[in-house]
Coordinates of C-alpha atoms in Angstrom, one line a residue:
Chain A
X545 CA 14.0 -16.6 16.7
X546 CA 12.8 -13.2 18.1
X547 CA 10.1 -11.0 16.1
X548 CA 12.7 -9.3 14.9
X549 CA 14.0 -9.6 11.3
X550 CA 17.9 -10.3 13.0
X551 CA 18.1 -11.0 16.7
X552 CA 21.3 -8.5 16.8
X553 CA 18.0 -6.2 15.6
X554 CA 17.0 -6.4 19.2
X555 CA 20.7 -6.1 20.6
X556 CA 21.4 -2.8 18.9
X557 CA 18.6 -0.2 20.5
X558 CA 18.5 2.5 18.7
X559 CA 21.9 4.3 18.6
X560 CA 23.6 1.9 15.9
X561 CA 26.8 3.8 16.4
X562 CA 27.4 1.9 19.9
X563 CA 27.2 -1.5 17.6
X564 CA 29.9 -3.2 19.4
X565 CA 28.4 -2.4 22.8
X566 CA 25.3 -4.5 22.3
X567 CA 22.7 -2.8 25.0
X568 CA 21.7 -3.2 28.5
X569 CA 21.3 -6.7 29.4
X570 CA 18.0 -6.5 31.4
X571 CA 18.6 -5.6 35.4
X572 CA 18.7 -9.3 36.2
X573 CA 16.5 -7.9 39.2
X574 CA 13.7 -6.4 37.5
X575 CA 10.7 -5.5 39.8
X576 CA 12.2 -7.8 42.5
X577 CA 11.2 -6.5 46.1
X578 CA 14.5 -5.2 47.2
X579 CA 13.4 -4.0 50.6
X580 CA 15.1 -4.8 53.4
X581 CA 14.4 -7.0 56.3
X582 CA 14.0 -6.0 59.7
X583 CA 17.3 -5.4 61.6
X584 CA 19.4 -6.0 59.3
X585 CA 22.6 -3.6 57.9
X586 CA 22.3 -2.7 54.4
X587 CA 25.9 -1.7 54.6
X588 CA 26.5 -5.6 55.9
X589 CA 24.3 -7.2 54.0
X590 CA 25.9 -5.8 50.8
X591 CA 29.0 -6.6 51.7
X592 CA 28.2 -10.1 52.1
X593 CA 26.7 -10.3 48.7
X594 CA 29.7 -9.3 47.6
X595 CA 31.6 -12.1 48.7
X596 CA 29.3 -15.0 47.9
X597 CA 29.0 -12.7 44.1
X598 CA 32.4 -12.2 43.8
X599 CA 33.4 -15.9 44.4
X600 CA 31.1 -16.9 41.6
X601 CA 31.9 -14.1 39.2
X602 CA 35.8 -15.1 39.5
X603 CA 35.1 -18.6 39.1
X604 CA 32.6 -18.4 36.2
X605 CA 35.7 -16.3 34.5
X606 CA 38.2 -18.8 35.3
X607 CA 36.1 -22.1 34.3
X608 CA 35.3 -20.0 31.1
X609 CA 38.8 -20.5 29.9
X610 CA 38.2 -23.8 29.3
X611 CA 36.0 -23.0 26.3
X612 CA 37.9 -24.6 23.9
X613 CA 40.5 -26.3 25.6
X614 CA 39.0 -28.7 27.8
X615 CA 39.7 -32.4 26.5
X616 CA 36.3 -32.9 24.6
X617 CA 34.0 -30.9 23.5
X618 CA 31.0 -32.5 26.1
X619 CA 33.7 -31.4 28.7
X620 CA 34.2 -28.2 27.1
X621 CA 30.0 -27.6 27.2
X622 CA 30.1 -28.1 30.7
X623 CA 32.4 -26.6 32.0
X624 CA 31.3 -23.4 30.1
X625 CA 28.1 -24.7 31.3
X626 CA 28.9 -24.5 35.2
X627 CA 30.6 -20.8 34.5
X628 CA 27.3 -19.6 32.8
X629 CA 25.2 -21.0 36.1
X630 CA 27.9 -18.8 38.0
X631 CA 28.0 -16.1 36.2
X632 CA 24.2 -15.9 36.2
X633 CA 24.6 -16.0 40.5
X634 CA 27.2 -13.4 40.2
X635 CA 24.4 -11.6 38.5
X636 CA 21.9 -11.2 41.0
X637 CA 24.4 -11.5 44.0
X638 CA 25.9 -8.6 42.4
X639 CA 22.4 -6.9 41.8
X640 CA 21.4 -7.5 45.2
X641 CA 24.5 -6.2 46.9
X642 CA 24.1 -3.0 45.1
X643 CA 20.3 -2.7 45.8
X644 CA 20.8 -2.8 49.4
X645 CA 23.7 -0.3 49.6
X646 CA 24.1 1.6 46.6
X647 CA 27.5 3.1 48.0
X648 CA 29.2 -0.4 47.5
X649 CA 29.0 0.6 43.9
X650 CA 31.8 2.3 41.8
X651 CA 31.5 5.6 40.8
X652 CA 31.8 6.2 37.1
X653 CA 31.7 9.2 35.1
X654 CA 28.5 11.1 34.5
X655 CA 26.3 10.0 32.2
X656 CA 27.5 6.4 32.2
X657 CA 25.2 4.2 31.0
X658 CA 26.9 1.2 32.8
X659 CA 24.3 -1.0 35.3
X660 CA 25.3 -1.4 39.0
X661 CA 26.4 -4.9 38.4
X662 CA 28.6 -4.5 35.6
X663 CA 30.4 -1.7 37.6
X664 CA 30.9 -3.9 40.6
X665 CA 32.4 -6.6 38.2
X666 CA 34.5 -4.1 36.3
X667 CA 35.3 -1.1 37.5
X668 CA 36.5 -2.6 41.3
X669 CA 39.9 -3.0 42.0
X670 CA 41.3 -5.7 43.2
X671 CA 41.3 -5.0 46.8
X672 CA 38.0 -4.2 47.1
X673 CA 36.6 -7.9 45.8
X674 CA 35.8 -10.4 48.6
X675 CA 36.2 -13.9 47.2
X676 CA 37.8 -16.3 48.8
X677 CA 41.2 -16.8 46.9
X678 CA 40.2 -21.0 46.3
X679 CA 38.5 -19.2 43.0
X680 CA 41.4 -17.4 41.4
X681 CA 44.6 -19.7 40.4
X682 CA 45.0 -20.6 37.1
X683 CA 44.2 -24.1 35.9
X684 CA 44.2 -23.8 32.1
X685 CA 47.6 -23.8 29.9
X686 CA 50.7 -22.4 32.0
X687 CA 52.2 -24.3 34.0
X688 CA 49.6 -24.9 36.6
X689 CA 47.0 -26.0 33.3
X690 CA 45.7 -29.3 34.1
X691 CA 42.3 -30.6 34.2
X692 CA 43.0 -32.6 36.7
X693 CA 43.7 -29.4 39.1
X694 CA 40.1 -27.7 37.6
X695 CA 38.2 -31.3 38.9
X696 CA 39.9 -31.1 42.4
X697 CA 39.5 -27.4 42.7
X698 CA 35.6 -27.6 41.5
X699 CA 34.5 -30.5 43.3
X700 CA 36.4 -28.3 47.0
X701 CA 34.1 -25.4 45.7
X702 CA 31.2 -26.9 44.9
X703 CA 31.2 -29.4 47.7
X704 CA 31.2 -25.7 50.0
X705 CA 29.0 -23.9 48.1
X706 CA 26.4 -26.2 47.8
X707 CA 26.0 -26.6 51.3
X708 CA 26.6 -23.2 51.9
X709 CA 23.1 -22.4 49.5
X710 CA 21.2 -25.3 51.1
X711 CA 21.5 -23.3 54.3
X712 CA 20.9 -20.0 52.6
X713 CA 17.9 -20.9 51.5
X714 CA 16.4 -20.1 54.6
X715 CA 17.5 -16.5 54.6
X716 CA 15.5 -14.0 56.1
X717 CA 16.5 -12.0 53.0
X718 CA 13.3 -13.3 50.1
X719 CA 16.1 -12.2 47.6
X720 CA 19.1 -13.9 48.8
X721 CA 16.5 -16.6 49.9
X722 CA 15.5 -16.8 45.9
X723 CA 18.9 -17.3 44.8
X724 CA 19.7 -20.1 47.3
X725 CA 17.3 -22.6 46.2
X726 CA 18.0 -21.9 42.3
X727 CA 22.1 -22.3 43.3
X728 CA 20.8 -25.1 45.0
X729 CA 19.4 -27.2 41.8
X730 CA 22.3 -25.8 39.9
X731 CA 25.5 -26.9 42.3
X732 CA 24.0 -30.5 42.7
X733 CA 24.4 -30.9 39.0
X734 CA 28.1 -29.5 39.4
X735 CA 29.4 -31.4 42.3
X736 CA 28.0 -34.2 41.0
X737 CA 30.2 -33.7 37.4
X738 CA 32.7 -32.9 39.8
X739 CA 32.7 -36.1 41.8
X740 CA 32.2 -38.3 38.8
X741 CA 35.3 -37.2 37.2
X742 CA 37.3 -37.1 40.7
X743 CA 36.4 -41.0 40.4
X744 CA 37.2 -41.6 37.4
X745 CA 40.4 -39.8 37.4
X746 CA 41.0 -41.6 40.3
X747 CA 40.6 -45.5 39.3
X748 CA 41.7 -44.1 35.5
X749 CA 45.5 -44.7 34.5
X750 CA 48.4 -43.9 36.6
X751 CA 49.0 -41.0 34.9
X752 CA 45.3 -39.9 35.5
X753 CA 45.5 -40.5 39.5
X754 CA 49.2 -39.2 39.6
X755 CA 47.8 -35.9 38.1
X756 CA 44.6 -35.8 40.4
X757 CA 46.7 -36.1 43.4
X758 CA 48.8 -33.4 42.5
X759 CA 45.9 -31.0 41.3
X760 CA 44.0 -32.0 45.2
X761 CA 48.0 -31.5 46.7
X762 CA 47.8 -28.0 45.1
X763 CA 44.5 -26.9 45.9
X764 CA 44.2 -28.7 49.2
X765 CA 45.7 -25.8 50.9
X766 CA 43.5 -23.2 50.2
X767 CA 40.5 -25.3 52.0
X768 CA 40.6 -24.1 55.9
X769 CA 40.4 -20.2 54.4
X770 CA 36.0 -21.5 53.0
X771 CA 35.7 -22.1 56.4
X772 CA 37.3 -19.3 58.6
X773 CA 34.6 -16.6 59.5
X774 CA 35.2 -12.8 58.5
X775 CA 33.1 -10.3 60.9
X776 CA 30.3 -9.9 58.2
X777 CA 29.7 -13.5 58.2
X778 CA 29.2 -13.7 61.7
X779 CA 26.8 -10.2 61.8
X780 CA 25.0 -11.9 58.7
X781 CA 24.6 -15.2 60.7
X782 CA 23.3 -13.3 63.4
X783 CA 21.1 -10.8 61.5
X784 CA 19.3 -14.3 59.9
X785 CA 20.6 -13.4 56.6
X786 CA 23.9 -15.4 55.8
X787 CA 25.6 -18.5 57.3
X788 CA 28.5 -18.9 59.4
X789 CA 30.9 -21.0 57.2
X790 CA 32.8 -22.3 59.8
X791 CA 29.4 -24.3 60.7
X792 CA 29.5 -26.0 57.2
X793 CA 32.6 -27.4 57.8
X794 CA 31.8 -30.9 59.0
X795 CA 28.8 -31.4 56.7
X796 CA 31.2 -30.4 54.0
X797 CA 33.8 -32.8 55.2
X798 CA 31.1 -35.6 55.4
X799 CA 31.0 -35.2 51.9
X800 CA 34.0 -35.0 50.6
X801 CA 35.4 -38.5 52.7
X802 CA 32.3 -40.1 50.4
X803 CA 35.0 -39.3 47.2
X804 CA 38.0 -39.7 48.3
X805 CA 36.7 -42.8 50.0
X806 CA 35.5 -44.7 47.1
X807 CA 38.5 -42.7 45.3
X808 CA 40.9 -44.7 47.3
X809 CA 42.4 -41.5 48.2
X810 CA 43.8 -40.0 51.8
X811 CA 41.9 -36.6 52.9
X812 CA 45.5 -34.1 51.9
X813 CA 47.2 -33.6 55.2
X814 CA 48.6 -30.3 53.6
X815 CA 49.9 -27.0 55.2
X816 CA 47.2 -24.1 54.5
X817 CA 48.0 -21.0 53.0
X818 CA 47.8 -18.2 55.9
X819 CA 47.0 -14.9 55.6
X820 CA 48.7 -12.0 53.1
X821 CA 49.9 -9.1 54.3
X822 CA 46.9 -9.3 57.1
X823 CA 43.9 -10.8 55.6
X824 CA 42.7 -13.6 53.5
X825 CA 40.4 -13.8 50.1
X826 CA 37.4 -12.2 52.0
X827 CA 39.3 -9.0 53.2
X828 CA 40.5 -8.1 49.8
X829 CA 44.2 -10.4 50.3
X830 CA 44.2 -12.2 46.8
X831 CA 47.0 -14.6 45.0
X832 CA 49.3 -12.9 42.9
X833 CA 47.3 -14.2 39.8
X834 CA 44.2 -12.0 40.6
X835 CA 45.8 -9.3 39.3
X836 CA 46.5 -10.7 35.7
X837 CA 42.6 -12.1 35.8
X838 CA 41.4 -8.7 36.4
X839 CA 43.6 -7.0 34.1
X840 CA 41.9 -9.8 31.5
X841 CA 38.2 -9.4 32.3
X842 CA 38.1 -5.5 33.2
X843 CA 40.4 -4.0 30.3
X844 CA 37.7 -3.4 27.9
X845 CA 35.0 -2.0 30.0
X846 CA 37.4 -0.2 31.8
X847 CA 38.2 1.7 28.1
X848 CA 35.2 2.4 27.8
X849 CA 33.3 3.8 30.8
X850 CA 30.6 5.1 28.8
X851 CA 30.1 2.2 27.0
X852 CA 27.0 -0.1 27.2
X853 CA 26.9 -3.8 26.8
Chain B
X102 CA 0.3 4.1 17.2
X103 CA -2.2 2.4 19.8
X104 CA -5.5 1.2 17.9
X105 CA -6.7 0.0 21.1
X106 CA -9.7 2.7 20.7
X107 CA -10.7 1.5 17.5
X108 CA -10.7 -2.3 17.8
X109 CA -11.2 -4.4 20.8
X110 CA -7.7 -5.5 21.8
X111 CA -7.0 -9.3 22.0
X112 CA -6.7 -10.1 26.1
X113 CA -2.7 -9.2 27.2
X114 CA -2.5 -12.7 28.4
X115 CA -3.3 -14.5 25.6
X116 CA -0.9 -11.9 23.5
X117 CA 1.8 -12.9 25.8
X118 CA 1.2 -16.8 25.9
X119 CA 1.9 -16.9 22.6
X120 CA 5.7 -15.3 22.5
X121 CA 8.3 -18.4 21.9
X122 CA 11.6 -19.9 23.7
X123 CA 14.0 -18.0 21.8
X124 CA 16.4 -21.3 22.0
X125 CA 13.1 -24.0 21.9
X126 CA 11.2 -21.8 19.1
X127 CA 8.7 -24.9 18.6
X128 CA 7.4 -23.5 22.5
X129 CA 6.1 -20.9 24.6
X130 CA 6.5 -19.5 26.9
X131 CA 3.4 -20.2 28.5
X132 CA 3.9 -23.6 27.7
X133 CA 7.8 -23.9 29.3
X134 CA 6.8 -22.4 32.6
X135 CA 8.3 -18.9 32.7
X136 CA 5.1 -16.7 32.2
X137 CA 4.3 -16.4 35.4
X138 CA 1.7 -13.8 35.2
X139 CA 0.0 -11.3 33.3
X140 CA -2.2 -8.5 35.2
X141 CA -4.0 -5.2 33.0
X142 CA -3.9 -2.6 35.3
X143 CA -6.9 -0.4 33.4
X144 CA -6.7 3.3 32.7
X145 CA -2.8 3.3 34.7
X146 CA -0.8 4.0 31.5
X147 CA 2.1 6.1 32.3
X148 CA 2.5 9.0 30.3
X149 CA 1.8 9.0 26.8
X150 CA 0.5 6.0 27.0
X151 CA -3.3 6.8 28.7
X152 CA -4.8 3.3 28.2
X153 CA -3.9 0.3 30.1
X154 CA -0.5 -0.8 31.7
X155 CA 0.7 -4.3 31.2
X156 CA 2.9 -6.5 33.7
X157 CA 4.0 -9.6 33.3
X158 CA 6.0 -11.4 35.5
X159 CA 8.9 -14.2 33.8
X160 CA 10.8 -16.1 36.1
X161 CA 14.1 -17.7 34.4
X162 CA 14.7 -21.1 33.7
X163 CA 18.3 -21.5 35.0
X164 CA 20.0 -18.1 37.1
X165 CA 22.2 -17.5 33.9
X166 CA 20.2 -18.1 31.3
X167 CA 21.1 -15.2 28.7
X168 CA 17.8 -16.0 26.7
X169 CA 16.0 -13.6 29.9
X170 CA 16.6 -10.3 28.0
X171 CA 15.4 -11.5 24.8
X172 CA 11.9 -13.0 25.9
X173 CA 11.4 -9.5 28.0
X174 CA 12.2 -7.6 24.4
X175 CA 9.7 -10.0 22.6
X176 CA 7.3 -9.8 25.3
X177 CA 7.1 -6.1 24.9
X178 CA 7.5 -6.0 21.6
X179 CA 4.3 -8.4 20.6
X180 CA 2.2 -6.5 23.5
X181 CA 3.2 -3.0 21.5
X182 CA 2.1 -4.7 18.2
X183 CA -1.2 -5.6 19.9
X184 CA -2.3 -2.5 21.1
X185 CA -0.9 -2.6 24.6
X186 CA 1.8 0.8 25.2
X187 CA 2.6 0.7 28.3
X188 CA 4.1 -2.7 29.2
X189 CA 6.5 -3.4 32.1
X190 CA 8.3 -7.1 32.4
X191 CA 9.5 -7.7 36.2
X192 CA 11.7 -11.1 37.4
X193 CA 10.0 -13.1 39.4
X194 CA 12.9 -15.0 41.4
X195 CA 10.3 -17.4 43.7
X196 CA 9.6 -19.7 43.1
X197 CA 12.4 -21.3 41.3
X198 CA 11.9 -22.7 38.1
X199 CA 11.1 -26.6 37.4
X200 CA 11.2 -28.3 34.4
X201 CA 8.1 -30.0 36.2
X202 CA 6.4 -26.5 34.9
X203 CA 6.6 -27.5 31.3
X204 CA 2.9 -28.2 30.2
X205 CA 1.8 -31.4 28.5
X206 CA 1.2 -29.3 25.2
X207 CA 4.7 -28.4 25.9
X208 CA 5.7 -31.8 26.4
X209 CA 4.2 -32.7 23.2
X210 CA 5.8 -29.9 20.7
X211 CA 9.8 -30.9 22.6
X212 CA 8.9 -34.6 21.4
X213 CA 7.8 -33.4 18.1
X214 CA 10.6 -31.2 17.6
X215 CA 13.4 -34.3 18.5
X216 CA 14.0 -33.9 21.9
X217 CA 13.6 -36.4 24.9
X218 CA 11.4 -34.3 27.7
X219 CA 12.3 -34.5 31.3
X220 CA 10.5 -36.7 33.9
X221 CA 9.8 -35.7 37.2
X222 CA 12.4 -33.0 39.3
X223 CA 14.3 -34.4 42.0
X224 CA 12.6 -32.9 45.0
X225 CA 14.8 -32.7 48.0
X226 CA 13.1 -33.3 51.7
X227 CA 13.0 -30.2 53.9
X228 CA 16.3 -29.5 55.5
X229 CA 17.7 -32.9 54.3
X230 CA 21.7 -32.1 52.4
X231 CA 21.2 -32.9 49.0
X232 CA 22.5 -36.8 48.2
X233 CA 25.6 -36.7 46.4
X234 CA 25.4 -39.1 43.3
X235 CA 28.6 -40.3 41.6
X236 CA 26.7 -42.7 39.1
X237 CA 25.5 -41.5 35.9
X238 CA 22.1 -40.4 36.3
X239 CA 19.5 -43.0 34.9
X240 CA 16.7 -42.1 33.4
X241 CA 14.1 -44.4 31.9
X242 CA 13.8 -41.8 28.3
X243 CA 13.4 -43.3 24.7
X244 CA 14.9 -42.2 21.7
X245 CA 12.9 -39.0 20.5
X246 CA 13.5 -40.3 16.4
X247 CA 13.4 -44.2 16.8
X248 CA 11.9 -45.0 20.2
X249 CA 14.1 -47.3 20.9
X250 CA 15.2 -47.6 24.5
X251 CA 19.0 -48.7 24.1
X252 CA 20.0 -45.1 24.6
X253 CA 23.3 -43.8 27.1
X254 CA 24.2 -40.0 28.2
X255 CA 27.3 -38.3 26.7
X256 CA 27.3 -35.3 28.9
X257 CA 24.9 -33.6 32.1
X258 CA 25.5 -30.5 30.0
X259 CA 24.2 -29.0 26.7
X260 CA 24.0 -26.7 23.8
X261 CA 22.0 -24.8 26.6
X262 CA 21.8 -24.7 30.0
X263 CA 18.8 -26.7 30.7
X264 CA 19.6 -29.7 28.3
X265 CA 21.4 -33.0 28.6
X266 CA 23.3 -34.9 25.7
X267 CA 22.8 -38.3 24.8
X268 CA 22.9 -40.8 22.4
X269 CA 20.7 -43.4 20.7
X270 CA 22.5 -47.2 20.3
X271 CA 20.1 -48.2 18.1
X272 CA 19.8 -45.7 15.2
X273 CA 23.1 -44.1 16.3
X274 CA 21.5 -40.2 16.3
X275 CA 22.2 -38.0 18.7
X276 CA 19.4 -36.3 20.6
X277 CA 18.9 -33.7 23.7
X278 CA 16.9 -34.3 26.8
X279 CA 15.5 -30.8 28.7
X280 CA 17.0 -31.9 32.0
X281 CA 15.0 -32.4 34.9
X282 CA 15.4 -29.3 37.8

């Protein structure tokens, strides 16, 4: 318990009238050194951020609608578990992004009380986010809602980003630097949940592989876009900020053959899904589900731009 | 509303060592690894506020842990009620959290309070990719009711982030390990 006589004490600030808006979540950032690097583009930098932020904010949202409707409730937990680690990457990815290069940020009206990092997440449309689009379809109810799809797709993304923060860890950026080894400890425990249930889905029932085949069938295809490199990966990589994905590729892949190996299951030898109208994830190209997740997680703050939560 | 002329004020650190875990009540912070420091900058207050400023550096346990906000408001809050006005509460990001930080007083109020405590972090050599590990994890823990050793994990994930479910074979309780990190 807080000091407080009610925690929600503590919550409300002082202008009770804003009940339902809670009050600033501390600046997940707080007194971090923020300063830049030597030779490196704030402009670049924050746009990188943005994509490694975005593809954990949109995953943490989407892994969140299992609360409740995951097939046990130890399932449930972690699942909503792995979203909150996410989330709390988005955070200061978010955070960072906008500390470098505060013209990233959305523009609301005056006298908004709403933090950089919540405006990035809510008040961007859906061009301007740079996740890789591996993050966005729907696994839970409809008719792509399987559990079997959300253990394919999370052990793809956490296989990548896992060896993606390894390798970040030696950014020449303290703060991105600072986030990679935390990610680090956090994404072993989630590819390793990952993996376990890949197995056991695998050598389960029929019905249990059948479905895991199809869920790896369906998300197999979005694979080769983790690796491709967008122009601010490569200026990151060469700026000794960010990594190249296209050089985690095999270390990824070395990986992945240990599960489907002991899986009994053939690497997919599926078409990928090319670019949209131009571009990929990473230059604002998304699925046509992004829109209806957006439209889900940015309708209340967007209501309320003066609103703080 | 600062008595801090009157009486000699109790040391900022040892005000701040004392503020709890808002989800692990029966510890502190001090004791769970997250105060990372506490410096008195003397005669620095900012304004309306000419004594001392405080700053104390937390550093969270896991990146998403929600319970950040409410330490930093219970950190500021017991400094205020101890004569201290001015008191600023910064993230400290490095180095990352490990369950390795929890003390053995620490240690010692988990186990009291029913809850298995971690052993030691997996520490991962240098540049070396992080094993992947498709077994259950095994760890050698003990019921934290009946000591009894028969005991099997339900689920690598928790009522919070940092804690582990398992089971107990023997007297058939449920219990929570603070996972290792």
């Amino acid at each position: 318990m807080t000091d407080r006589e009610s925690v929600y004490d503590g919550l409300l600030g002082e202008d009770t009238s804003q009940w339902a808006f809670g009050t600033s979540f501390e600046d997940p950032l707080a007194g971090v050194d923020t300063t830049l690097p030597d030779g490196v583009d704030a402009a670049v930098l924050a746009a990188y951020c943005l994509m490694l932020g975005d593809d954990a904010l949109i995953y943490s949202h989407r892994l969140g609608q299992w609360a409740s409707n995951a097939p046990d409730l130890e399932d449930d937990i972690a699942l909503s578990n792995i979203a909150l680690d996410l989330l709390g990457q988005a955070r200061l990815l978010l955070g960072r992004a906008a500390a470098a290069d505060a013209g990233c940020v959305p523009v609301l009206p005056e006298g908004s009380p709403v933090p950089a990092e919540d405006a990035l997440a809510f008040f961007r449309d859906e061009g301007a986010f740079r996740n890789v689009r591996l993050v966005e379809p729907d696994d839970v109810g409809g008719a792509g809602g399987d559990f079997a799809v959300t253990i394919a797709r999370l052990l793809l993304f956490s296989c990548y980003r896992l060896a993606l923060m390894e390798r970040l860890r030696s950014s020449r950026d303290p703060v991105l630097a600072a986030v990679a080894v935390k990610a680090v400890k956090e994404l072993t425990y989630h590819r390793d949940y990952a993996g376990r249930w890949f197995l056991t889905l695998a050598r389960g029932t029929e019905e249990s592989r059948r479905r895991l085949l199809a869920g790896l069938a369906l998300v197999w295809p979005l694979h080769d876009e983790l690796f491709g490199t967008h122009p601010v990966e490569t200026l990151v990589a060469e700026q000794g900020v960010g990594v190249d994905p296209s050089t985690l590729a095999a270390e990824v892949d070395v990986v992945l053959e240990q599960v489907f190996s002991v899986s009994s299951i053939d690497r997919p030898a599926v078409a990928q899904v090319g670019p949209v109208a131009g571009g990929m994830g990473r230059e604002g190209r998304h699925c046509e589900q992004m829109g209806r997740l957006l439209a889900q997680m940015q309708s209340v703050a967007r209501a309320h731009p003066l609103g703080l939560w | 509303m600062s008595t801090a002329t009157q009486t000699p004020r109790i040391p900022a650190y040892d005000v701040a060592a004392t503020v709890t875990d808002p989800e692990l009540p029966m510890l502190t912070l001090e004791d769970l690894g997250v105060l990372r420091s506490v410096e008195e900058h003397h005669g620095t207050g900012g304004p309306g506020s000419p004594g001392d400023r405080v700053e104390v550096a937390i550093t969270p346990t896991y990146t998403g842990c929600p319970a950040m906000a409410s330490m930093r408001d219970d950190l500021v809050h017991r400094l205020h009620g101890a004569g201290y006005d001015d008191v600023r509460v910064r993230v400290q990001l490095s180095p990352a959290w490990s369950s390795d930080w929890i003390t053995e007083r620490g240690r010692r109020a988990l186990a009291e309070a029913g809850y298995s405590t971690p052993g030691p972090a997996r520490h991962h050599a240098g540049d070396a990719p992080v094993a992947l590990n498709l077994l259950p994890t095994r760890r050698a823990i003990t019921c934290p009711r009946c000591g009894s050793a028969d005991v099997e994990l339900t689920s690598e994930f928790g009522a919070t982030a940092c804690k582990a479910l398992y089971r107990c074979a023997a007297c058939l309780e449920p219990f929570e390990h603070v996972k290792e990190i």
